[in-house]
Amino acid sequence: MTGPSVDIGRDLQFFADPQSAFKTIATDYPVATDAIRAITASANGKSPFVMFEDKRGTSTALGIINQKRTAEFSMECYAYVTNRGTLPDWADMMSSGGWTAVVSSGAAVTATGGSTTVITTGDTTGYSVGDAALFETASGSDQYEIRRITNVVTNTSITVSPALLNTPASGAKIRSGILFKPKDAKDTTPDALTLWACNNNSQNRLIGAVVGTQNISMGGDEAARMTFSGTARQSNLLGQATLETGGPDLNASDTSFDISDTAVIPADVSATKPAYFKVDDEVMKVTGVSGDTITVATRQSYLSGGVAATHADGSLFTPYVPTGTYAGTPIPATSGQLIIAGFPFQVGTISIDIDQGIIYRENVHGDEYVVDGYVGGQRSVTATLDGWSFFDSTMSAALGARERVAETIHAQQGMAEGGILAVEMPTFQFEQPDLDRGGDEVTVSLTGQARGTAAETEIYVMVG
């Protein structure tokens, strides 16, 4: 069934799949398990041109000169988490956007005591330095703090950073988590994605998409959110047409036939870069287009699990979009922590911006597209923390910020297993604080930049 006559946003489906190379499409079609539960998504492909400049005795432009194509994208989603130890749906946007995912294989064990930094346990199987782990705040509470592991003494202890707010009691559970850390080698074998933004029988397909900037927002009244933005090499817009067989039905064996508008198919469609369209319950693999005629691969009902069928003249011909599969729920701001220099901090909202410093190789001679590749430049991680001004904690942090003191920041939203997101910035350089004294209560805004003391140590994102 066709959608309404105007595009609406309520049936947005967004898919992301990593590519093997920057210019090579990931898969020919969106896969249900590649779906991300997006809040908003935009894909802006442009095909610029300029007019002939020569006049030749006429006041009318004589024609156009095609310029190189460009593409930009943005997607916002909830930072929802699936089962603990399972990569969330949005992990591909991270791992193909300048991050390495470290999935701990640590066994489910219990603490025997220890301190807030060195937790003793009789079993450290599977836990390694650089992993993320969850520590139960009190035995039987099923509330956890997530931390980065900095040292492991086999079957004796696990050291974490920063310190926990609660000392694990004997019998408190320890569980493995997932940690994302920056990856400087993202351009050695260039990370890139194929993205599909689908809505109302239309589809944007982006090839060679590179996540250049990200935002993580936590706290306030909202669930934790992430925004991914960047540039893609190629953008295609796929739309809806109808079969134009001239009266007779399209037989199950036909591999060449007319449609009402071949502009809905990418002009460079081929056997190695096909497009998939659906007619009734049959999915066809389009491999060529010429005039009003398209060519499809041998009919076998691709991807739909059925067989090739007969279709009536005038049947709808629409881009294939599977029903996405999703897991996990958004993480509300009803529990969590913000720790600055080891002290809890009363915060309203947290906003963290990550710029991967992508430098695109642009305008390569003889190429149809602006972008031909990229290298990784210097990464920038900035953050703003807005909260209440308390004498004993916030003002101390504000005074430290005034002197540009570097501190450790750890922000966690959610405390239940399978519903935790955390960000650690081990060395955060504060800037001058902004105190708002005009309201009913004095509030403070702390801003600054995370810096690494070694390669790839500016920021860690953890889920559990």
Short mmCIF file of C-alpha atoms in Angstrom, two decimals:
data_model
loop_
_atom_site.label_atom_id
_atom_site.label_comp_id
_atom_site.label_asym_id
_atom_site.label_seq_id
_atom_site.Cartn_x
_atom_site.Cartn_y
_atom_site.Cartn_z
CA MET A 1 0.00 0.00 0.00
CA THR A 2 1.28 3.43 -0.88
CA GLY A 3 1.76 6.07 1.77
CA PRO A 4 0.17 9.52 1.98
CA SER A 5 0.71 12.04 -0.78
CA VAL A 6 3.19 13.98 1.35
CA ASP A 7 6.17 12.62 3.30
CA ILE A 8 5.60 12.15 7.02
CA GLY A 9 8.11 11.29 9.71
CA ARG A 10 6.19 8.72 11.71
CA ASP A 11 7.44 5.70 9.75
CA LEU A 12 11.15 6.59 9.76
CA GLN A 13 13.47 3.61 9.61
CA PHE A 14 17.24 4.06 9.72
CA PHE A 15 19.84 1.39 8.92
CA ALA A 16 23.66 1.39 9.21
CA ASP A 17 26.12 -1.23 7.98
CA PRO A 18 29.97 -1.01 8.00
CA GLN A 19 31.75 -1.13 4.63
CA SER A 20 34.88 -3.14 3.81
CA ALA A 21 36.35 -0.15 1.97
CA PHE A 22 35.56 3.54 1.69
CA LYS A 23 34.08 3.38 -1.82
CA THR A 24 32.49 -0.07 -1.61
CA ILE A 25 28.83 -0.37 -0.66
CA ALA A 26 28.40 -2.49 2.49
CA THR A 27 25.50 -4.65 1.38
CA ASP A 28 23.10 -4.21 -1.49
CA TYR A 29 20.11 -3.60 0.76
CA PRO A 30 19.20 -2.67 4.36
CA VAL A 31 19.07 -5.60 6.77
CA ALA A 32 16.56 -5.73 9.63
CA THR A 33 19.27 -6.23 12.27
CA ASP A 34 21.11 -3.10 11.07
CA ALA A 35 18.21 -0.89 12.15
CA ILE A 36 18.70 1.91 14.69
CA ARG A 37 15.70 3.36 16.50
CA ALA A 38 16.21 6.92 15.26
CA ILE A 39 14.45 9.99 16.64
CA THR A 40 15.38 12.14 13.64
CA ALA A 41 17.49 11.56 10.54
CA SER A 42 18.49 13.72 7.59
CA ALA A 43 20.42 12.94 4.43
CA ASN A 44 21.25 15.84 2.16
CA GLY A 45 22.73 14.98 -1.20
CA LYS A 46 23.49 17.77 -3.65
CA SER A 47 24.14 17.77 -7.40
CA PRO A 48 25.43 21.32 -8.00
CA PHE A 49 25.92 22.93 -11.38
CA VAL A 50 27.02 26.26 -12.86
CA MET A 51 25.85 28.07 -15.99
CA PHE A 52 27.93 28.59 -19.11
CA GLU A 53 29.56 31.98 -18.76
CA ASP A 54 29.95 32.77 -22.45
CA LYS A 55 27.26 35.11 -23.80
CA ARG A 56 27.52 34.65 -27.57
CA GLY A 57 25.00 37.37 -28.28
CA THR A 58 22.16 36.05 -26.14
CA SER A 59 20.67 37.07 -22.80
CA THR A 60 19.73 33.46 -22.04
CA ALA A 61 22.16 31.07 -20.39
CA LEU A 62 23.28 28.52 -22.96
CA GLY A 63 23.50 25.50 -20.68
CA ILE A 64 24.89 24.08 -17.45
CA ILE A 65 28.10 22.43 -16.34
CA ASN A 66 27.65 19.59 -13.87
CA GLN A 67 29.74 19.89 -10.72
CA LYS A 68 30.82 17.26 -8.20
CA ARG A 69 28.23 15.68 -5.93
CA THR A 70 28.21 16.15 -2.15
CA ALA A 71 26.38 14.50 0.74
CA GLU A 72 25.89 15.22 4.44
CA PHE A 73 23.93 13.33 7.08
CA SER A 74 22.79 13.52 10.68
CA MET A 75 20.96 11.09 12.95
CA GLU A 76 19.77 11.35 16.55
CA CYS A 77 18.83 8.33 18.62
CA TYR A 78 18.34 7.34 22.22
CA ALA A 79 21.50 5.89 23.75
CA TYR A 80 19.57 2.79 24.65
CA VAL A 81 21.33 -0.39 25.74
CA THR A 82 20.42 -3.99 24.95
CA ASN A 83 21.28 -6.92 27.18
CA ARG A 84 24.48 -6.44 29.15
CA GLY A 85 27.43 -7.63 27.07
CA THR A 86 25.57 -7.17 23.79
CA LEU A 87 26.57 -4.30 21.51
CA PRO A 88 23.73 -1.76 21.21
CA ASP A 89 22.05 -1.05 17.89
CA TRP A 90 24.02 2.20 17.52
CA ALA A 91 27.41 0.46 17.94
CA ASP A 92 28.10 0.50 14.18
CA MET A 93 27.84 4.30 14.21
CA MET A 94 30.58 4.27 16.88
CA SER A 95 32.88 1.54 15.54
CA SER A 96 32.79 3.09 12.05
CA GLY A 97 33.10 6.57 13.49
CA GLY A 98 36.47 6.59 15.18
CA TRP A 99 35.94 4.17 18.09
CA THR A 100 37.05 0.66 19.04
CA ALA A 101 34.59 -1.53 20.92
CA VAL A 102 36.09 -3.62 23.73
CA VAL A 103 33.62 -6.34 24.75
CA SER A 104 34.69 -7.88 28.05
CA SER A 105 34.56 -11.65 28.36
CA GLY A 106 34.67 -11.47 32.15
CA ALA A 107 32.77 -14.13 34.05
CA ALA A 108 29.92 -13.33 36.44
CA VAL A 109 31.69 -13.28 39.81
CA THR A 110 31.28 -11.74 43.28
CA ALA A 111 33.41 -9.39 45.31
CA THR A 112 34.97 -10.45 48.60
CA GLY A 113 35.54 -6.88 49.82
CA GLY A 114 38.26 -4.35 49.17
CA SER A 115 38.09 -0.59 48.70
CA THR A 116 36.49 1.82 46.25
CA THR A 117 39.46 1.48 43.88
CA VAL A 118 40.77 -2.06 44.50
CA ILE A 119 37.98 -4.64 44.62
CA THR A 120 38.98 -8.07 45.85
CA THR A 121 37.56 -11.20 44.25
CA GLY A 122 38.55 -14.85 44.10
CA ASP A 123 37.92 -15.09 40.36
CA THR A 124 39.10 -12.64 37.70
CA THR A 125 38.48 -14.95 34.74
CA GLY A 126 38.09 -12.98 31.51
CA TYR A 127 38.68 -9.53 33.00
CA SER A 128 41.50 -7.49 31.43
CA VAL A 129 42.98 -4.03 31.70
CA GLY A 130 40.96 -1.69 29.47
CA ASP A 131 37.68 -3.55 29.96
CA ALA A 132 34.57 -2.07 31.52
CA ALA A 133 32.98 -3.80 34.51
CA LEU A 134 29.86 -3.33 36.63
CA PHE A 135 30.07 -3.41 40.43
CA GLU A 136 26.95 -3.85 42.55
CA THR A 137 26.52 -0.97 45.00
CA ALA A 138 25.30 -3.30 47.75
CA SER A 139 24.83 -7.06 47.82
CA GLY A 140 21.40 -7.91 46.40
CA SER A 141 20.58 -4.33 45.33
CA ASP A 142 20.87 -4.94 41.56
CA GLN A 143 22.14 -1.37 41.28
CA TYR A 144 25.55 -0.95 39.66
CA GLU A 145 28.39 1.47 39.08
CA ILE A 146 30.32 0.96 35.84
CA ARG A 147 34.05 1.63 35.69
CA ARG A 148 37.14 1.14 33.53
CA ILE A 149 39.60 -1.54 34.71
CA THR A 150 43.18 -0.29 35.14
CA ASN A 151 44.79 -3.34 36.76
CA VAL A 152 44.04 -7.02 37.35
CA VAL A 153 45.81 -9.31 39.81
CA THR A 154 44.82 -12.85 38.82
CA ASN A 155 42.13 -14.24 41.11
CA THR A 156 42.93 -11.56 43.68
CA SER A 157 41.72 -8.08 42.74
CA ILE A 158 40.45 -5.66 40.11
CA THR A 159 41.52 -1.99 40.18
CA VAL A 160 39.22 0.61 38.63
CA SER A 161 39.22 4.27 37.67
CA PRO A 162 37.77 6.51 38.92
CA ALA A 163 36.98 5.31 42.42
CA LEU A 164 33.53 3.86 43.13
CA LEU A 165 31.19 5.83 45.35
CA ASN A 166 30.27 2.63 47.20
CA THR A 167 32.70 0.05 48.57
CA PRO A 168 31.52 -3.37 47.32
CA ALA A 169 30.58 -5.62 50.22
CA SER A 170 31.39 -9.30 50.27
CA GLY A 171 28.95 -11.01 47.93
CA ALA A 172 28.33 -7.97 45.73
CA LYS A 173 28.09 -8.96 42.06
CA ILE A 174 30.69 -8.09 39.42
CA ARG A 175 29.59 -8.21 35.79
CA SER A 176 31.34 -7.53 32.47
CA GLY A 177 30.54 -4.49 30.33
CA ILE A 178 31.44 -2.90 26.99
CA LEU A 179 33.86 -0.02 26.53
CA PHE A 180 34.31 2.21 23.46
CA LYS A 181 37.65 3.98 23.16
CA PRO A 182 38.95 6.36 20.48
CA LYS A 183 40.75 4.83 17.53
CA ASP A 184 43.49 6.79 15.79
CA ALA A 185 43.85 4.11 13.09
CA LYS A 186 40.38 4.75 11.67
CA ASP A 187 41.94 5.91 8.40
CA THR A 188 44.49 3.07 8.04
CA THR A 189 41.75 0.86 6.67
CA PRO A 190 39.20 3.62 6.23
CA ASP A 191 36.12 3.17 8.36
CA ALA A 192 32.93 3.97 6.49
CA LEU A 193 29.25 3.08 6.50
CA THR A 194 26.42 2.53 4.11
CA LEU A 195 23.35 4.27 5.55
CA TRP A 196 19.70 4.04 4.60
CA ALA A 197 17.10 6.55 5.81
CA CYS A 198 13.68 5.25 4.77
CA ASN A 199 10.26 6.87 4.99
CA ASN A 200 6.94 6.65 3.15
CA ASN A 201 8.15 4.52 0.20
CA SER A 202 11.23 6.65 -0.35
CA GLN A 203 14.81 5.97 0.62
CA ASN A 204 18.08 7.88 0.97
CA ARG A 205 21.11 5.64 0.47
CA LEU A 206 24.50 6.99 1.49
CA ILE A 207 27.70 5.18 0.51
CA GLY A 208 31.04 5.98 2.12
CA ALA A 209 29.47 7.71 5.12
CA VAL A 210 31.98 8.79 7.79
CA VAL A 211 30.89 9.96 11.23
CA GLY A 212 32.84 13.15 11.87
CA THR A 213 31.11 14.61 14.93
CA GLN A 214 29.04 13.23 17.79
CA ASN A 215 27.12 14.57 20.75
CA ILE A 216 26.17 12.71 23.92
CA SER A 217 23.56 14.32 26.17
CA MET A 218 22.61 13.08 29.63
CA GLY A 219 20.71 14.29 32.67
CA GLY A 220 17.87 16.79 32.86
CA ASP A 221 14.41 15.43 32.15
CA GLU A 222 15.45 13.53 29.03
CA ALA A 223 16.61 10.02 28.32
CA ALA A 224 20.26 9.77 27.25
CA ARG A 225 20.69 10.67 23.58
CA MET A 226 23.34 10.51 20.88
CA THR A 227 23.68 12.48 17.67
CA PHE A 228 25.94 11.37 14.80
CA SER A 229 26.80 13.67 11.89
CA GLY A 230 29.19 13.50 8.99
CA THR A 231 29.90 13.39 5.28
CA ALA A 232 29.26 10.66 2.75
CA ARG A 233 30.88 10.09 -0.63
CA GLN A 234 27.73 9.24 -2.54
CA SER A 235 24.02 9.91 -2.02
CA ASN A 236 21.16 8.22 -3.88
CA LEU A 237 17.46 8.98 -3.59
CA LEU A 238 15.20 6.02 -4.34
CA GLY A 239 11.47 6.54 -4.79
CA GLN A 240 8.19 4.98 -5.88
CA ALA A 241 7.05 4.20 -9.44
CA THR A 242 4.57 1.80 -11.08
CA LEU A 243 4.90 -1.07 -13.52
CA GLU A 244 4.22 -0.03 -17.11
CA THR A 245 3.85 -3.29 -18.99
CA GLY A 246 1.43 -1.91 -21.57
CA GLY A 247 -1.44 -4.09 -20.47
CA PRO A 248 -0.28 -7.69 -19.98
CA ASP A 249 0.85 -8.88 -16.59
CA LEU A 250 4.54 -9.04 -15.72
CA ASN A 251 5.43 -12.72 -15.88
CA ALA A 252 7.56 -14.40 -13.22
CA SER A 253 10.30 -15.06 -15.77
CA ASP A 254 10.57 -11.48 -17.14
CA THR A 255 13.88 -9.77 -16.33
CA SER A 256 13.44 -6.61 -18.43
CA PHE A 257 10.41 -4.31 -18.27
CA ASP A 258 9.30 -0.68 -18.14
CA ILE A 259 8.36 1.41 -15.10
CA SER A 260 6.65 4.80 -15.00
CA ASP A 261 9.78 6.73 -13.92
CA THR A 262 13.30 5.31 -13.92
CA ALA A 263 14.58 8.39 -12.06
CA VAL A 264 13.65 6.52 -8.84
CA ILE A 265 16.62 4.19 -9.50
CA PRO A 266 20.26 5.28 -9.08
CA ALA A 267 21.75 6.07 -12.48
CA ASP A 268 24.88 4.02 -11.72
CA VAL A 269 22.96 0.88 -10.78
CA SER A 270 24.80 -2.26 -11.88
CA ALA A 271 25.36 -5.89 -11.00
CA THR A 272 28.00 -4.85 -8.45
CA LYS A 273 25.98 -1.89 -7.13
CA PRO A 274 22.36 -3.04 -7.43
CA ALA A 275 19.21 -1.57 -5.90
CA TYR A 276 16.36 -3.59 -4.43
CA PHE A 277 12.71 -2.79 -5.10
CA LYS A 278 9.52 -4.49 -4.02
CA VAL A 279 6.42 -5.30 -6.10
CA ASP A 280 3.57 -6.83 -4.10
CA ASP A 281 5.41 -9.43 -1.98
CA GLU A 282 8.33 -9.96 -4.34
CA VAL A 283 11.69 -8.25 -3.90
CA MET A 284 13.61 -7.66 -7.14
CA LYS A 285 17.31 -6.98 -7.62
CA VAL A 286 17.67 -4.12 -10.15
CA THR A 287 20.98 -4.31 -12.04
CA GLY A 288 20.51 -1.93 -14.96
CA VAL A 289 18.47 0.96 -16.33
CA SER A 290 18.11 2.34 -19.84
CA GLY A 291 15.45 4.88 -20.77
CA ASP A 292 12.14 3.66 -19.32
CA THR A 293 13.36 0.09 -19.10
CA ILE A 294 15.02 -1.61 -16.15
CA THR A 295 16.84 -4.92 -15.94
CA VAL A 296 16.60 -7.19 -12.92
CA ALA A 297 18.55 -10.29 -11.93
CA THR A 298 17.05 -13.73 -12.39
CA ARG A 299 13.70 -13.59 -10.63
CA GLN A 300 13.72 -15.50 -7.35
CA SER A 301 12.02 -13.17 -4.86
CA TYR A 302 15.21 -11.89 -3.31
CA LEU A 303 15.20 -11.49 0.47
CA SER A 304 11.49 -12.16 0.92
CA GLY A 305 11.65 -15.91 1.34
CA GLY A 306 9.13 -16.56 -1.42
CA VAL A 307 9.27 -17.13 -5.16
CA ALA A 308 8.99 -14.94 -8.23
CA ALA A 309 5.40 -14.02 -9.01
CA THR A 310 3.17 -12.48 -11.69
CA HIS A 311 2.26 -8.80 -11.24
CA ALA A 312 -0.48 -6.68 -12.81
CA ASP A 313 0.19 -3.62 -14.91
CA GLY A 314 0.23 -0.51 -12.68
CA SER A 315 1.44 -2.34 -9.57
CA LEU A 316 3.50 -0.21 -7.20
CA PHE A 317 7.27 -0.44 -7.54
CA THR A 318 8.85 0.77 -4.26
CA PRO A 319 12.28 0.64 -2.58
CA TYR A 320 12.69 -2.46 -0.44
CA VAL A 321 12.65 -1.67 3.28
CA PRO A 322 12.62 -4.48 5.84
CA THR A 323 10.91 -4.09 9.19
CA GLY A 324 13.76 -3.23 11.52
CA THR A 325 14.50 -5.26 14.63
CA TYR A 326 15.28 -3.33 17.79
CA ALA A 327 16.41 -4.19 21.30
CA GLY A 328 16.67 -2.21 24.51
CA THR A 329 14.84 0.80 25.88
CA PRO A 330 15.92 4.43 26.42
CA ILE A 331 17.79 5.16 29.68
CA PRO A 332 15.80 7.71 31.72
CA ALA A 333 17.45 10.35 33.88
CA THR A 334 15.96 9.00 37.12
CA SER A 335 19.21 7.49 38.39
CA GLY A 336 22.91 7.91 37.80
CA GLN A 337 26.03 9.72 38.93
CA LEU A 338 28.31 12.60 38.06
CA ILE A 339 31.68 12.44 39.75
CA ILE A 340 34.30 15.18 39.50
CA ALA A 341 37.70 14.51 41.09
CA GLY A 342 36.16 11.75 43.19
CA PHE A 343 33.30 13.84 44.58
CA PRO A 344 29.61 13.56 43.60
CA PHE A 345 28.36 16.62 41.78
CA GLN A 346 24.74 17.72 41.52
CA VAL A 347 24.19 18.24 37.81
CA GLY A 348 21.24 19.25 35.71
CA THR A 349 22.44 18.44 32.20
CA ILE A 350 25.59 17.10 30.58
CA SER A 351 26.50 17.71 26.95
CA ILE A 352 29.62 16.20 25.39
CA ASP A 353 30.81 16.98 21.86
CA ILE A 354 33.34 14.78 20.05
CA ASP A 355 34.96 16.01 16.85
CA GLN A 356 37.02 13.27 15.23
CA GLY A 357 39.07 15.80 13.26
CA ILE A 358 38.29 14.15 9.93
CA ILE A 359 40.18 15.72 7.01
CA TYR A 360 38.56 14.77 3.71
CA ARG A 361 40.49 14.38 0.47
CA GLU A 362 38.29 16.57 -1.66
CA ASN A 363 37.91 17.48 -5.33
CA VAL A 364 40.16 14.78 -6.73
CA HIS A 365 40.56 15.37 -10.44
CA GLY A 366 38.54 13.06 -12.66
CA ASP A 367 36.11 12.00 -9.92
CA GLU A 368 32.35 12.58 -9.97
CA TYR A 369 32.22 13.06 -6.22
CA VAL A 370 33.82 15.70 -3.99
CA VAL A 371 35.15 13.25 -1.40
CA ASP A 372 37.63 10.58 -2.44
CA GLY A 373 38.86 9.52 1.01
CA TYR A 374 39.97 10.95 4.33
CA VAL A 375 42.65 11.04 7.00
CA GLY A 376 42.24 11.48 10.73
CA GLY A 377 43.24 14.82 12.18
CA GLN A 378 43.38 15.92 15.82
CA ARG A 379 40.45 14.88 17.94
CA SER A 380 38.59 17.41 20.10
CA VAL A 381 36.38 16.47 23.06
CA THR A 382 34.54 19.31 24.79
CA ALA A 383 31.82 19.23 27.43
CA THR A 384 29.46 21.48 29.36
CA LEU A 385 28.11 20.52 32.80
CA ASP A 386 25.22 22.58 34.15
CA GLY A 387 24.05 22.12 37.72
CA TRP A 388 23.25 23.51 41.12
CA SER A 389 25.84 25.47 43.06
CA PHE A 390 26.56 23.70 46.37
CA PHE A 391 29.14 25.16 48.73
CA ASP A 392 30.89 21.89 49.59
CA SER A 393 31.29 20.34 46.14
CA THR A 394 30.30 22.53 43.22
CA MET A 395 32.06 25.64 44.40
CA SER A 396 35.22 23.65 45.06
CA ALA A 397 35.07 22.37 41.51
CA ALA A 398 34.37 25.88 40.25
CA LEU A 399 37.39 27.24 42.10
CA GLY A 400 39.52 24.51 40.56
CA ALA A 401 38.09 25.33 37.15
CA ARG A 402 39.04 28.97 37.63
CA GLU A 403 42.65 27.88 37.93
CA ARG A 404 42.33 25.58 34.90
CA VAL A 405 42.89 22.49 37.01
CA ALA A 406 42.62 19.14 35.22
CA GLU A 407 40.29 16.65 36.92
CA THR A 408 38.67 13.27 36.22
CA ILE A 409 35.01 13.33 35.18
CA HIS A 410 32.76 10.28 35.23
CA ALA A 411 29.10 10.61 34.23
CA GLN A 412 26.72 7.66 34.43
CA GLN A 413 23.03 7.46 33.54
CA GLY A 414 21.04 4.46 34.70
CA MET A 415 22.13 1.95 37.35
CA ALA A 416 20.25 -1.23 36.42
CA GLU A 417 22.00 -4.07 34.59
CA GLY A 418 21.31 -3.78 30.87
CA GLY A 419 20.42 -0.10 31.19
CA ILE A 420 23.64 1.82 31.91
CA LEU A 421 25.50 4.41 29.84
CA ALA A 422 28.61 6.14 31.17
CA VAL A 423 31.26 8.54 29.91
CA GLU A 424 34.69 8.91 31.50
CA MET A 425 37.08 11.74 30.71
CA PRO A 426 40.24 10.94 32.71
CA THR A 427 41.88 14.33 32.25
CA PHE A 428 39.40 17.15 31.79
CA GLN A 429 40.79 20.68 31.62
CA PHE A 430 38.27 23.10 33.09
CA GLU A 431 37.74 26.61 31.83
CA GLN A 432 36.47 29.62 33.78
CA PRO A 433 33.11 28.65 35.37
CA ASP A 434 29.94 30.58 34.56
CA LEU A 435 27.89 31.37 37.68
CA ASP A 436 24.30 32.52 37.17
CA ARG A 437 23.29 34.52 40.23
CA GLY A 438 20.13 36.00 38.77
CA GLY A 439 17.75 33.12 39.47
CA ASP A 440 16.17 31.83 42.65
CA GLU A 441 19.21 29.59 43.15
CA VAL A 442 22.78 30.11 42.04
CA THR A 443 23.67 27.70 39.24
CA VAL A 444 27.01 26.95 37.68
CA SER A 445 28.08 25.95 34.19
CA LEU A 446 31.44 24.19 33.94
CA THR A 447 32.98 23.88 30.49
CA GLY A 448 36.27 22.61 29.19
CA GLN A 449 38.10 20.12 27.07
CA ALA A 450 39.19 16.54 27.62
CA ARG A 451 42.80 15.85 26.81
CA GLY A 452 44.73 12.61 26.70
CA THR A 453 47.90 11.90 28.64
CA ALA A 454 48.63 9.24 26.03
CA ALA A 455 47.22 8.30 22.64
CA GLU A 456 43.46 7.74 22.53
CA THR A 457 42.78 8.48 26.22
CA GLU A 458 40.63 11.61 26.02
CA ILE A 459 37.32 9.85 26.54
CA TYR A 460 35.73 6.44 27.14
CA VAL A 461 32.10 5.48 26.60
CA MET A 462 30.82 2.47 28.56
CA VAL A 463 27.59 0.49 28.46
CA GLY A 464 26.39 -2.32 30.67
#
